[in-house]
Amino acid sequence: MVTGSAGFIGGHVAETLSAAGHDVVGLDLRDGADVRDAAILDTLLPGVDAVVHQAAMVGLGVDVSDLPDYASVNVYGTAVLLAAMARHRIGRLVLASSMVIYGEGDYECVWHGRVRPGPRAVPDLEQGRFEPACPQCGEPVRCASIGEDASPDPRNAYATSKLAQEHLTANWARETGGSAVALRYHNVYGPRMPRDTPYAGVAAIFRSELAAGRAPKVFEDGRQLRDFVHVRDVARANLVAVMAPARPGALRAYNIASGAPHTVGEMADALAAEQGGPTPEITGGYRLGDVRHIVASPERAGLELGFHAEIGFDAGMKEFARS
């Protein structure tokens, strides 16, 4: 069963699983099936061997008024799903998690080695000082790739809800002997990405602006590093996770990323070039929930799942700009 099967990522996951020969049962709120409804789950789960949980409220959100929805859909919905899986003795779960649980990425200080800066100060952001400093000495630091064993530090409601999903899933695995994989998606983009919504990813927002003839507005100085991973690669990661050897009683997390980071400004420029402009605008603005750099280490996914992203940034952005 794929939850969120009519959504952007969930739809691609369901198609990829079906193409690989799996019989897929879909559950999606757009079809009137809510993951928070235990009665609906009890009608769909009999005969299911594994659940791929994609259903979620996504994005940074608008303001604190979104808090109840993130808690209800992402946290409570996952709890209802896990309880139903236990009732029906379904012992395999692939969870759509996110790199946002890390907060700020890993950095290297010449004096203190690997460090994790805390939230950036508002006065620094207002004055255009966007790069974090070493939390121990205050000296400049260099961005480094982050692995799955890094301590979580969620900075917004969505991130907190995704970390809660992982914790609940780990509880379920320990108590039932189930096997769980958390796929920590980095910045996913590709065909069928939602348009014209504040809950969409930055790539979709930029594409919508360009389609309307407006210059994409890039926050900060545009030099924020991210790992943009194509949705078809993400769907394939779910397939290999479903087929991976079970780890009874445990949750295992994996970064799902391209391994080739680019700046947000580079992504905006690539989309603008493909659509013939207008040129992106660097605004110097900021959002408190954002982090400066987050770059993935995809090594564990390669070693343990055999997953390696295949769609490069240039080809992927060309396709996305016209999708």
Short mmCIF file of C-alpha atoms in Angstrom, two decimals:
data_model
loop_
_atom_site.label_atom_id
_atom_site.label_comp_id
_atom_site.label_asym_id
_atom_site.label_seq_id
_atom_site.Cartn_x
_atom_site.Cartn_y
_atom_site.Cartn_z
CA MET A 1 0.00 0.00 0.00
CA VAL A 2 1.20 3.48 -0.89
CA THR A 3 -0.22 6.33 1.18
CA GLY A 4 -0.34 9.68 -0.56
CA SER A 5 -0.55 7.76 -3.83
CA ALA A 6 -2.09 10.66 -5.77
CA GLY A 7 0.54 13.15 -4.64
CA PHE A 8 3.68 14.38 -6.37
CA ILE A 9 6.15 11.86 -4.97
CA GLY A 10 3.60 9.21 -4.02
CA GLY A 11 2.24 9.05 -7.55
CA HIS A 12 5.70 8.40 -8.99
CA VAL A 13 6.36 5.80 -6.27
CA ALA A 14 3.13 3.96 -7.01
CA GLU A 15 3.90 3.93 -10.75
CA THR A 16 7.43 2.65 -10.19
CA LEU A 17 6.27 -0.13 -7.86
CA SER A 18 3.58 -1.18 -10.33
CA ALA A 19 6.04 -1.19 -13.22
CA ALA A 20 8.29 -3.48 -11.18
CA GLY A 21 5.47 -6.02 -10.81
CA HIS A 22 4.03 -5.11 -7.42
CA ASP A 23 0.27 -4.97 -6.84
CA VAL A 24 -0.27 -1.49 -5.41
CA VAL A 25 -3.16 -0.37 -3.22
CA GLY A 26 -3.37 3.41 -3.11
CA LEU A 27 -4.61 5.64 -0.31
CA ASP A 28 -4.92 9.38 -0.78
CA LEU A 29 -6.93 12.20 0.73
CA ARG A 30 -7.79 13.45 -2.76
CA ASP A 31 -9.68 10.20 -3.28
CA GLY A 32 -11.51 10.53 0.05
CA ALA A 33 -9.21 8.13 1.92
CA ASP A 34 -7.58 9.70 4.96
CA VAL A 35 -4.61 8.02 6.64
CA ARG A 36 -6.05 9.26 9.95
CA ASP A 37 -9.19 7.14 9.46
CA ALA A 38 -8.64 3.77 11.15
CA ALA A 39 -11.79 2.29 9.60
CA ILE A 40 -10.55 3.01 6.07
CA LEU A 41 -7.18 1.49 6.91
CA ASP A 42 -8.88 -1.64 8.21
CA THR A 43 -10.58 -2.09 4.82
CA LEU A 44 -7.40 -1.56 2.78
CA LEU A 45 -4.67 -3.30 4.77
CA PRO A 46 -5.78 -6.96 4.71
CA GLY A 47 -3.51 -8.78 2.27
CA VAL A 48 -0.91 -5.98 2.19
CA ASP A 49 2.72 -7.07 2.63
CA ALA A 50 4.36 -3.67 3.02
CA VAL A 51 3.40 -0.01 3.42
CA VAL A 52 5.16 2.88 1.71
CA HIS A 53 4.11 5.95 3.69
CA GLN A 54 4.23 9.11 1.57
CA ALA A 55 1.13 10.94 2.83
CA ALA A 56 2.06 14.17 4.58
CA MET A 57 1.52 17.89 4.84
CA VAL A 58 4.71 19.29 3.32
CA GLY A 59 6.64 22.52 2.99
CA LEU A 60 7.77 25.22 5.38
CA GLY A 61 4.22 26.46 5.80
CA VAL A 62 2.84 29.98 6.22
CA ASP A 63 2.93 30.68 9.97
CA VAL A 64 2.22 29.10 13.35
CA SER A 65 -1.44 28.65 12.40
CA ASP A 66 -0.21 25.60 10.43
CA LEU A 67 1.01 23.82 13.56
CA PRO A 68 -2.20 21.83 14.22
CA ASP A 69 -2.31 20.54 10.63
CA TYR A 70 1.31 19.39 10.65
CA ALA A 71 0.72 17.60 13.95
CA SER A 72 -2.58 16.08 12.80
CA VAL A 73 -1.64 14.88 9.32
CA ASN A 74 2.00 13.94 9.83
CA VAL A 75 2.23 12.88 13.47
CA TYR A 76 -1.25 11.64 14.35
CA GLY A 77 -1.75 10.18 10.86
CA THR A 78 1.43 8.15 11.16
CA ALA A 79 0.43 6.93 14.61
CA VAL A 80 -2.97 5.75 13.31
CA LEU A 81 -1.28 4.00 10.38
CA LEU A 82 1.27 2.22 12.58
CA ALA A 83 -1.42 1.04 14.98
CA ALA A 84 -3.42 -0.34 12.06
CA MET A 85 -0.34 -2.08 10.66
CA ALA A 86 0.16 -3.75 14.03
CA ARG A 87 -3.47 -4.92 14.07
CA HIS A 88 -3.06 -6.48 10.65
CA ARG A 89 0.42 -7.87 11.37
CA ILE A 90 2.11 -5.98 8.54
CA GLY A 91 5.79 -5.95 9.34
CA ARG A 92 7.43 -3.78 6.68
CA LEU A 93 7.33 0.01 6.33
CA VAL A 94 9.14 2.48 4.10
CA LEU A 95 8.72 6.00 5.48
CA ALA A 96 9.14 9.21 3.50
CA SER A 97 11.29 11.28 5.82
CA SER A 98 13.26 14.43 5.05
CA MET A 99 16.64 16.09 5.34
CA VAL A 100 14.89 18.93 7.22
CA ILE A 101 15.19 16.94 10.45
CA TYR A 102 18.92 17.77 10.52
CA GLY A 103 18.40 21.52 10.70
CA GLU A 104 21.67 23.20 9.75
CA GLY A 105 24.11 20.90 7.99
CA ASP A 106 27.59 19.81 9.01
CA TYR A 107 30.49 22.25 8.91
CA GLU A 108 34.25 22.17 9.34
CA CYS A 109 36.07 24.61 11.62
CA VAL A 110 39.84 24.83 11.23
CA TRP A 111 40.18 24.87 15.02
CA HIS A 112 37.37 22.61 16.24
CA GLY A 113 36.77 20.13 13.41
CA ARG A 114 33.18 19.08 12.70
CA VAL A 115 30.64 21.46 14.22
CA ARG A 116 26.86 22.03 14.02
CA PRO A 117 25.95 25.73 14.26
CA GLY A 118 22.73 26.72 15.98
CA PRO A 119 20.02 28.92 14.47
CA ARG A 120 21.31 32.09 12.82
CA ALA A 121 20.68 35.35 14.68
CA VAL A 122 18.08 37.73 13.26
CA PRO A 123 20.45 40.76 13.40
CA ASP A 124 22.98 38.83 11.29
CA LEU A 125 20.32 37.89 8.75
CA GLU A 126 18.99 41.45 8.57
CA GLN A 127 22.49 42.73 7.84
CA GLY A 128 23.16 40.14 5.14
CA ARG A 129 25.49 37.97 7.21
CA PHE A 130 24.10 34.63 6.10
CA GLU A 131 27.00 32.24 6.69
CA PRO A 132 26.97 30.50 10.09
CA ALA A 133 30.02 30.64 12.35
CA CYS A 134 31.69 28.05 14.57
CA PRO A 135 29.55 27.75 17.72
CA GLN A 136 32.73 27.41 19.80
CA CYS A 137 35.05 30.13 18.51
CA GLY A 138 32.91 32.24 16.19
CA GLU A 139 35.29 31.81 13.25
CA PRO A 140 34.08 31.10 9.69
CA VAL A 141 33.27 27.48 8.85
CA ARG A 142 33.17 25.42 5.66
CA CYS A 143 30.14 23.36 4.60
CA ALA A 144 30.58 19.57 4.79
CA SER A 145 28.34 16.62 3.86
CA ILE A 146 26.08 15.28 6.58
CA GLY A 147 25.54 11.61 7.40
CA GLU A 148 22.53 9.83 8.85
CA ASP A 149 24.02 9.58 12.36
CA ALA A 150 24.09 13.36 12.81
CA SER A 151 21.96 14.64 15.68
CA PRO A 152 18.58 16.01 14.57
CA ASP A 153 17.88 19.71 15.04
CA PRO A 154 14.50 20.52 13.41
CA ARG A 155 13.93 24.23 12.81
CA ASN A 156 10.25 24.40 11.76
CA ALA A 157 6.93 22.62 12.24
CA TYR A 158 7.33 20.42 9.19
CA ALA A 159 10.79 19.30 10.28
CA THR A 160 9.57 18.56 13.80
CA SER A 161 6.68 16.50 12.45
CA LYS A 162 8.98 14.46 10.18
CA LEU A 163 11.29 13.67 13.10
CA ALA A 164 8.26 12.64 15.15
CA GLN A 165 7.29 10.25 12.33
CA GLU A 166 10.70 8.61 12.57
CA HIS A 167 10.45 8.27 16.35
CA LEU A 168 6.98 6.73 16.16
CA THR A 169 8.13 4.35 13.44
CA ALA A 170 11.10 3.28 15.57
CA ASN A 171 8.70 2.63 18.46
CA TRP A 172 6.52 0.50 16.20
CA ALA A 173 9.50 -1.48 14.90
CA ARG A 174 10.82 -2.25 18.39
CA GLU A 175 7.44 -3.23 19.80
CA THR A 176 6.25 -5.36 16.88
CA GLY A 177 9.50 -6.67 15.45
CA GLY A 178 8.72 -4.86 12.21
CA SER A 179 11.32 -3.65 9.73
CA ALA A 180 11.37 0.06 8.88
CA VAL A 181 13.35 2.23 6.48
CA ALA A 182 13.27 6.04 6.65
CA LEU A 183 14.23 7.69 3.38
CA ARG A 184 15.42 11.20 4.13
CA TYR A 185 14.65 12.99 0.89
CA HIS A 186 16.71 16.03 0.01
CA ASN A 187 15.29 18.65 -2.36
CA VAL A 188 12.99 16.64 -4.63
CA TYR A 189 11.90 18.10 -7.97
CA GLY A 190 10.47 16.83 -11.24
CA PRO A 191 7.31 16.34 -13.32
CA ARG A 192 3.95 16.86 -11.58
CA MET A 193 5.46 18.95 -8.80
CA PRO A 194 2.70 21.13 -7.27
CA ARG A 195 2.32 24.68 -8.56
CA ASP A 196 1.21 27.98 -7.05
CA THR A 197 1.09 27.00 -3.39
CA PRO A 198 3.12 28.26 -0.39
CA TYR A 199 3.64 24.63 0.59
CA ALA A 200 5.46 23.76 -2.65
CA GLY A 201 9.21 23.38 -2.85
CA VAL A 202 11.44 26.23 -4.00
CA ALA A 203 11.94 24.68 -7.44
CA ALA A 204 8.19 24.67 -8.07
CA ILE A 205 7.83 28.25 -6.82
CA PHE A 206 10.58 29.44 -9.18
CA ARG A 207 9.04 27.58 -12.12
CA SER A 208 5.63 29.13 -11.45
CA GLU A 209 7.11 32.63 -11.33
CA LEU A 210 8.92 32.10 -14.63
CA ALA A 211 5.78 30.70 -16.27
CA ALA A 212 3.97 33.89 -15.26
CA GLY A 213 6.73 36.04 -16.75
CA ARG A 214 8.06 37.11 -13.36
CA ALA A 215 11.63 36.89 -12.11
CA PRO A 216 12.12 34.20 -9.44
CA LYS A 217 12.90 35.85 -6.10
CA VAL A 218 15.90 34.15 -4.53
CA PHE A 219 16.32 34.60 -0.78
CA GLU A 220 19.58 35.56 0.90
CA ASP A 221 22.43 35.79 -1.64
CA GLY A 222 21.46 32.69 -3.63
CA ARG A 223 24.53 30.78 -2.48
CA GLN A 224 22.69 28.37 -0.19
CA LEU A 225 23.80 24.83 -1.01
CA ARG A 226 21.19 22.12 -1.50
CA ASP A 227 21.09 18.66 -3.05
CA PHE A 228 18.43 18.54 -5.78
CA VAL A 229 17.28 14.98 -6.47
CA HIS A 230 14.89 13.99 -9.26
CA VAL A 231 11.55 12.46 -8.31
CA ARG A 232 12.11 9.39 -10.51
CA ASP A 233 15.31 8.67 -8.59
CA VAL A 234 13.35 9.08 -5.36
CA ALA A 235 10.70 6.66 -6.60
CA ARG A 236 13.39 4.12 -7.46
CA ALA A 237 14.85 4.54 -3.96
CA ASN A 238 11.49 3.50 -2.54
CA LEU A 239 11.47 0.43 -4.77
CA VAL A 240 14.89 -0.73 -3.62
CA ALA A 241 13.95 0.00 0.01
CA VAL A 242 10.87 -2.22 -0.28
CA MET A 243 13.03 -5.03 -1.66
CA ALA A 244 15.99 -4.61 0.73
CA PRO A 245 16.73 -7.30 3.35
CA ALA A 246 14.60 -6.83 6.46
CA ARG A 247 16.02 -5.51 9.74
CA PRO A 248 13.48 -6.81 12.28
CA GLY A 249 12.86 -4.54 15.24
CA ALA A 250 14.76 -1.59 13.83
CA LEU A 251 14.49 1.63 11.85
CA ARG A 252 17.32 2.40 9.40
CA ALA A 253 17.62 5.87 7.87
CA TYR A 254 19.12 6.81 4.50
CA ASN A 255 19.86 10.11 2.78
CA ILE A 256 18.24 10.08 -0.66
CA ALA A 257 20.16 12.61 -2.68
CA SER A 258 22.12 13.11 -5.88
CA GLY A 259 25.46 13.54 -4.14
CA ALA A 260 26.14 16.60 -6.34
CA PRO A 261 25.03 19.79 -4.54
CA HIS A 262 24.17 23.06 -6.25
CA THR A 263 23.22 26.48 -4.96
CA VAL A 264 19.65 27.75 -4.95
CA GLY A 265 20.85 30.52 -7.27
CA GLU A 266 22.21 27.97 -9.75
CA MET A 267 18.89 26.19 -9.76
CA ALA A 268 17.01 29.45 -10.41
CA ASP A 269 19.44 30.36 -13.20
CA ALA A 270 19.06 26.93 -14.83
CA LEU A 271 15.27 27.19 -14.88
CA ALA A 272 15.36 30.78 -16.17
CA ALA A 273 17.80 29.88 -18.93
CA GLU A 274 15.60 27.01 -20.10
CA GLN A 275 12.50 29.21 -20.17
CA GLY A 276 14.21 32.25 -21.67
CA GLY A 277 14.14 34.44 -18.56
CA PRO A 278 13.48 36.68 -16.80
CA THR A 279 16.74 36.73 -14.81
CA PRO A 280 16.30 35.66 -11.17
CA GLU A 281 16.31 38.42 -8.56
CA ILE A 282 18.55 38.06 -5.50
CA THR A 283 16.47 39.67 -2.75
CA GLY A 284 18.62 39.46 0.36
CA GLY A 285 15.48 38.43 2.23
CA TYR A 286 15.27 35.46 4.54
CA ARG A 287 12.92 33.07 6.34
CA LEU A 288 13.60 32.15 9.96
CA GLY A 289 12.84 28.47 9.32
CA ASP A 290 15.49 28.17 6.62
CA VAL A 291 19.02 26.85 7.08
CA ARG A 292 22.08 28.04 5.19
CA HIS A 293 23.58 24.85 3.76
CA ILE A 294 22.52 21.21 3.86
CA VAL A 295 24.53 18.77 1.78
CA ALA A 296 23.96 15.02 1.91
CA SER A 297 26.28 12.09 2.14
CA PRO A 298 24.57 9.40 0.01
CA GLU A 299 27.20 6.79 0.92
CA ARG A 300 25.04 4.63 3.19
CA ALA A 301 22.25 4.35 0.61
CA GLY A 302 24.81 3.28 -1.97
CA LEU A 303 26.47 0.69 0.23
CA GLU A 304 23.40 -0.83 1.87
CA LEU A 305 20.59 -0.32 -0.66
CA GLY A 306 22.61 -0.16 -3.85
CA PHE A 307 20.88 3.15 -4.61
CA HIS A 308 22.64 5.80 -6.67
CA ALA A 309 20.86 8.73 -8.28
CA GLU A 310 20.97 8.56 -12.09
CA ILE A 311 19.42 11.82 -13.33
CA GLY A 312 21.90 14.69 -13.43
CA PHE A 313 21.15 18.29 -12.48
CA ASP A 314 21.36 19.76 -16.01
CA ALA A 315 19.15 17.16 -17.67
CA GLY A 316 16.72 17.10 -14.79
CA MET A 317 16.27 20.87 -14.69
CA LYS A 318 15.76 21.04 -18.47
CA GLU A 319 12.94 18.52 -18.21
CA PHE A 320 11.45 20.11 -15.11
CA ALA A 321 11.40 23.60 -16.59
CA ARG A 322 9.08 22.37 -19.34
CA SER A 323 7.00 19.86 -17.39
#
